[in-house]
JSON list of C-alpha atoms in Angstrom, two decimals:
[
{"chain": "A", "resi": 48, "resn": "UNK", "atom": "CA", "xyz": [7.89, -34.30, -20.30]},
{"chain": "A", "resi": 49, "resn": "UNK", "atom": "CA", "xyz": [10.24, -32.78, -17.70]},
{"chain": "A", "resi": 50, "resn": "UNK", "atom": "CA", "xyz": [8.50, -29.42, -18.17]},
{"chain": "A", "resi": 51, "resn": "UNK", "atom": "CA", "xyz": [5.17, -31.06, -17.43]},
{"chain": "A", "resi": 52, "resn": "UNK", "atom": "CA", "xyz": [6.57, -32.68, -14.26]},
{"chain": "A", "resi": 53, "resn": "UNK", "atom": "CA", "xyz": [8.02, -29.36, -13.10]},
{"chain": "A", "resi": 54, "resn": "UNK", "atom": "CA", "xyz": [4.66, -27.66, -13.66]},
{"chain": "A", "resi": 55, "resn": "UNK", "atom": "CA", "xyz": [2.82, -30.36, -11.70]},
{"chain": "A", "resi": 56, "resn": "UNK", "atom": "CA", "xyz": [5.36, -30.17, -8.88]},
{"chain": "A", "resi": 57, "resn": "UNK", "atom": "CA", "xyz": [4.84, -26.41, -8.69]},
{"chain": "A", "resi": 58, "resn": "UNK", "atom": "CA", "xyz": [1.09, -26.90, -8.23]},
{"chain": "A", "resi": 59, "resn": "UNK", "atom": "CA", "xyz": [1.61, -28.90, -5.04]},
{"chain": "A", "resi": 60, "resn": "UNK", "atom": "CA", "xyz": [3.82, -26.31, -3.30]},
{"chain": "A", "resi": 61, "resn": "UNK", "atom": "CA", "xyz": [1.85, -25.26, -0.21]},
{"chain": "A", "resi": 62, "resn": "UNK", "atom": "CA", "xyz": [1.04, -21.55, 0.17]},
{"chain": "A", "resi": 63, "resn": "UNK", "atom": "CA", "xyz": [2.93, -19.49, 2.74]},
{"chain": "A", "resi": 64, "resn": "UNK", "atom": "CA", "xyz": [1.53, -19.89, 6.24]},
{"chain": "A", "resi": 65, "resn": "UNK", "atom": "CA", "xyz": [2.24, -16.21, 6.97]},
{"chain": "A", "resi": 66, "resn": "UNK", "atom": "CA", "xyz": [1.96, -12.96, 5.08]},
{"chain": "A", "resi": 67, "resn": "UNK", "atom": "CA", "xyz": [3.98, -9.80, 5.68]},
{"chain": "A", "resi": 68, "resn": "UNK", "atom": "CA", "xyz": [2.79, -7.64, 8.55]},
{"chain": "A", "resi": 69, "resn": "UNK", "atom": "CA", "xyz": [2.73, -4.51, 6.36]},
{"chain": "A", "resi": 70, "resn": "UNK", "atom": "CA", "xyz": [3.45, -3.43, 2.80]},
{"chain": "A", "resi": 71, "resn": "UNK", "atom": "CA", "xyz": [5.04, 0.03, 3.18]},
{"chain": "A", "resi": 72, "resn": "UNK", "atom": "CA", "xyz": [6.05, 2.71, 5.67]},
{"chain": "A", "resi": 73, "resn": "UNK", "atom": "CA", "xyz": [6.00, 6.49, 5.23]},
{"chain": "A", "resi": 74, "resn": "UNK", "atom": "CA", "xyz": [6.81, 9.36, 7.59]},
{"chain": "A", "resi": 75, "resn": "UNK", "atom": "CA", "xyz": [4.69, 12.51, 7.26]},
{"chain": "A", "resi": 76, "resn": "UNK", "atom": "CA", "xyz": [5.82, 16.10, 7.83]},
{"chain": "A", "resi": 77, "resn": "UNK", "atom": "CA", "xyz": [4.69, 15.92, 11.48]},
{"chain": "A", "resi": 78, "resn": "UNK", "atom": "CA", "xyz": [6.79, 12.82, 12.23]},
{"chain": "A", "resi": 79, "resn": "UNK", "atom": "CA", "xyz": [3.86, 10.39, 12.24]},
{"chain": "A", "resi": 80, "resn": "UNK", "atom": "CA", "xyz": [4.38, 6.90, 10.82]},
{"chain": "A", "resi": 81, "resn": "UNK", "atom": "CA", "xyz": [2.01, 5.71, 8.08]},
{"chain": "A", "resi": 82, "resn": "UNK", "atom": "CA", "xyz": [1.84, 1.92, 7.74]},
{"chain": "A", "resi": 83, "resn": "UNK", "atom": "CA", "xyz": [0.23, 0.41, 4.64]},
{"chain": "A", "resi": 84, "resn": "UNK", "atom": "CA", "xyz": [-1.63, -2.80, 5.43]},
{"chain": "A", "resi": 85, "resn": "UNK", "atom": "CA", "xyz": [-0.46, -5.79, 3.44]},
{"chain": "A", "resi": 86, "resn": "UNK", "atom": "CA", "xyz": [-2.17, -6.79, 0.23]},
{"chain": "A", "resi": 87, "resn": "UNK", "atom": "CA", "xyz": [-0.74, -8.99, -2.52]},
{"chain": "A", "resi": 88, "resn": "UNK", "atom": "CA", "xyz": [1.07, -7.19, -5.37]},
{"chain": "A", "resi": 89, "resn": "UNK", "atom": "CA", "xyz": [-1.87, -7.69, -7.72]},
{"chain": "A", "resi": 90, "resn": "UNK", "atom": "CA", "xyz": [-4.31, -6.18, -5.18]},
{"chain": "A", "resi": 91, "resn": "UNK", "atom": "CA", "xyz": [-2.47, -3.76, -2.88]},
{"chain": "A", "resi": 92, "resn": "UNK", "atom": "CA", "xyz": [-4.32, -2.51, 0.18]},
{"chain": "A", "resi": 93, "resn": "UNK", "atom": "CA", "xyz": [-5.70, 1.02, 0.17]},
{"chain": "A", "resi": 94, "resn": "UNK", "atom": "CA", "xyz": [-5.69, 1.13, 4.00]},
{"chain": "A", "resi": 95, "resn": "UNK", "atom": "CA", "xyz": [-3.01, 2.94, 5.97]},
{"chain": "A", "resi": 96, "resn": "UNK", "atom": "CA", "xyz": [-2.72, 3.02, 9.78]},
{"chain": "A", "resi": 97, "resn": "UNK", "atom": "CA", "xyz": [-1.24, 6.21, 11.24]},
{"chain": "A", "resi": 98, "resn": "UNK", "atom": "CA", "xyz": [0.78, 6.25, 14.48]},
{"chain": "A", "resi": 99, "resn": "UNK", "atom": "CA", "xyz": [2.40, 9.08, 16.40]},
{"chain": "A", "resi": 100, "resn": "UNK", "atom": "CA", "xyz": [6.04, 9.07, 17.42]},
{"chain": "A", "resi": 101, "resn": "UNK", "atom": "CA", "xyz": [5.19, 7.21, 20.67]},
{"chain": "A", "resi": 102, "resn": "UNK", "atom": "CA", "xyz": [3.40, 4.45, 18.75]},
{"chain": "A", "resi": 103, "resn": "UNK", "atom": "CA", "xyz": [-0.14, 5.57, 19.64]},
{"chain": "A", "resi": 104, "resn": "UNK", "atom": "CA", "xyz": [-2.69, 4.79, 16.93]},
{"chain": "A", "resi": 105, "resn": "UNK", "atom": "CA", "xyz": [-4.09, 8.01, 15.48]},
{"chain": "A", "resi": 106, "resn": "UNK", "atom": "CA", "xyz": [-6.20, 7.00, 12.50]},
{"chain": "A", "resi": 107, "resn": "UNK", "atom": "CA", "xyz": [-6.90, 4.62, 9.66]},
{"chain": "A", "resi": 108, "resn": "UNK", "atom": "CA", "xyz": [-6.85, 6.28, 6.24]},
{"chain": "A", "resi": 109, "resn": "UNK", "atom": "CA", "xyz": [-8.20, 4.78, 3.02]},
{"chain": "A", "resi": 110, "resn": "UNK", "atom": "CA", "xyz": [-6.30, 6.04, -0.01]},
{"chain": "A", "resi": 111, "resn": "UNK", "atom": "CA", "xyz": [-7.76, 5.99, -3.54]},
{"chain": "A", "resi": 112, "resn": "UNK", "atom": "CA", "xyz": [-7.27, 2.78, -5.52]},
{"chain": "A", "resi": 113, "resn": "UNK", "atom": "CA", "xyz": [-4.01, 2.55, -7.52]},
{"chain": "A", "resi": 114, "resn": "UNK", "atom": "CA", "xyz": [-2.57, 5.58, -5.68]},
{"chain": "A", "resi": 115, "resn": "UNK", "atom": "CA", "xyz": [0.92, 5.66, -4.18]},
{"chain": "A", "resi": 116, "resn": "UNK", "atom": "CA", "xyz": [1.54, 8.54, -1.74]},
{"chain": "A", "resi": 117, "resn": "UNK", "atom": "CA", "xyz": [4.93, 10.18, -2.22]},
{"chain": "A", "resi": 118, "resn": "UNK", "atom": "CA", "xyz": [4.68, 13.10, 0.25]},
{"chain": "A", "resi": 119, "resn": "UNK", "atom": "CA", "xyz": [2.30, 13.40, 3.20]},
{"chain": "A", "resi": 120, "resn": "UNK", "atom": "CA", "xyz": [2.18, 16.96, 4.43]},
{"chain": "A", "resi": 121, "resn": "UNK", "atom": "CA", "xyz": [0.35, 18.71, 7.23]},
{"chain": "A", "resi": 122, "resn": "UNK", "atom": "CA", "xyz": [-2.82, 19.16, 5.15]},
{"chain": "A", "resi": 123, "resn": "UNK", "atom": "CA", "xyz": [-2.23, 17.26, 1.89]},
{"chain": "A", "resi": 124, "resn": "UNK", "atom": "CA", "xyz": [-1.20, 13.97, 0.33]},
{"chain": "A", "resi": 125, "resn": "UNK", "atom": "CA", "xyz": [0.74, 14.14, -2.94]},
{"chain": "A", "resi": 126, "resn": "UNK", "atom": "CA", "xyz": [1.26, 11.01, -4.96]},
{"chain": "A", "resi": 127, "resn": "UNK", "atom": "CA", "xyz": [1.15, 9.06, -8.19]},
{"chain": "A", "resi": 128, "resn": "UNK", "atom": "CA", "xyz": [-2.06, 7.49, -9.46]},
{"chain": "A", "resi": 129, "resn": "UNK", "atom": "CA", "xyz": [-2.31, 4.93, -12.25]},
{"chain": "A", "resi": 130, "resn": "UNK", "atom": "CA", "xyz": [-5.29, 4.51, -14.54]},
{"chain": "A", "resi": 131, "resn": "UNK", "atom": "CA", "xyz": [-6.53, 1.21, -16.02]},
{"chain": "A", "resi": 132, "resn": "UNK", "atom": "CA", "xyz": [-3.77, 1.37, -18.67]},
{"chain": "A", "resi": 133, "resn": "UNK", "atom": "CA", "xyz": [-1.10, 2.05, -16.00]},
{"chain": "A", "resi": 134, "resn": "UNK", "atom": "CA", "xyz": [-0.66, 5.63, -17.23]},
{"chain": "A", "resi": 135, "resn": "UNK", "atom": "CA", "xyz": [0.70, 7.62, -14.30]},
{"chain": "A", "resi": 136, "resn": "UNK", "atom": "CA", "xyz": [-0.41, 11.06, -13.20]},
{"chain": "A", "resi": 137, "resn": "UNK", "atom": "CA", "xyz": [0.34, 13.23, -10.19]},
{"chain": "A", "resi": 138, "resn": "UNK", "atom": "CA", "xyz": [-2.58, 13.80, -7.83]},
{"chain": "A", "resi": 139, "resn": "UNK", "atom": "CA", "xyz": [-2.95, 16.03, -4.78]},
{"chain": "A", "resi": 140, "resn": "UNK", "atom": "CA", "xyz": [-5.57, 15.36, -2.09]},
{"chain": "A", "resi": 141, "resn": "UNK", "atom": "CA", "xyz": [-6.49, 17.48, 0.92]},
{"chain": "A", "resi": 142, "resn": "UNK", "atom": "CA", "xyz": [-5.82, 15.90, 4.32]},
{"chain": "A", "resi": 143, "resn": "UNK", "atom": "CA", "xyz": [-7.98, 16.85, 7.29]},
{"chain": "A", "resi": 144, "resn": "UNK", "atom": "CA", "xyz": [-6.59, 16.02, 10.71]},
{"chain": "A", "resi": 145, "resn": "UNK", "atom": "CA", "xyz": [-8.75, 15.97, 13.82]}
]
């Protein structure tokens, strides 16, 4: 019965009033800061905001689903993608800057 009470008590815990401001930070080869928007662990955001060294917003980039960038170069993004079975593979995408 104590397990049942603990389970019922857990159900009444209120959700957090706040969420994290961002999920990850990366620095590219040009010194720009890439900020991944927050999404819960089961549904991470694909959106990244890019800022220059002075904090000026440069762009919003949408990465492929289930892709984690590991190196952001001048004209490429290299990272690890997972398929529906969580099998990892390395992927390379071109990056066009304006």
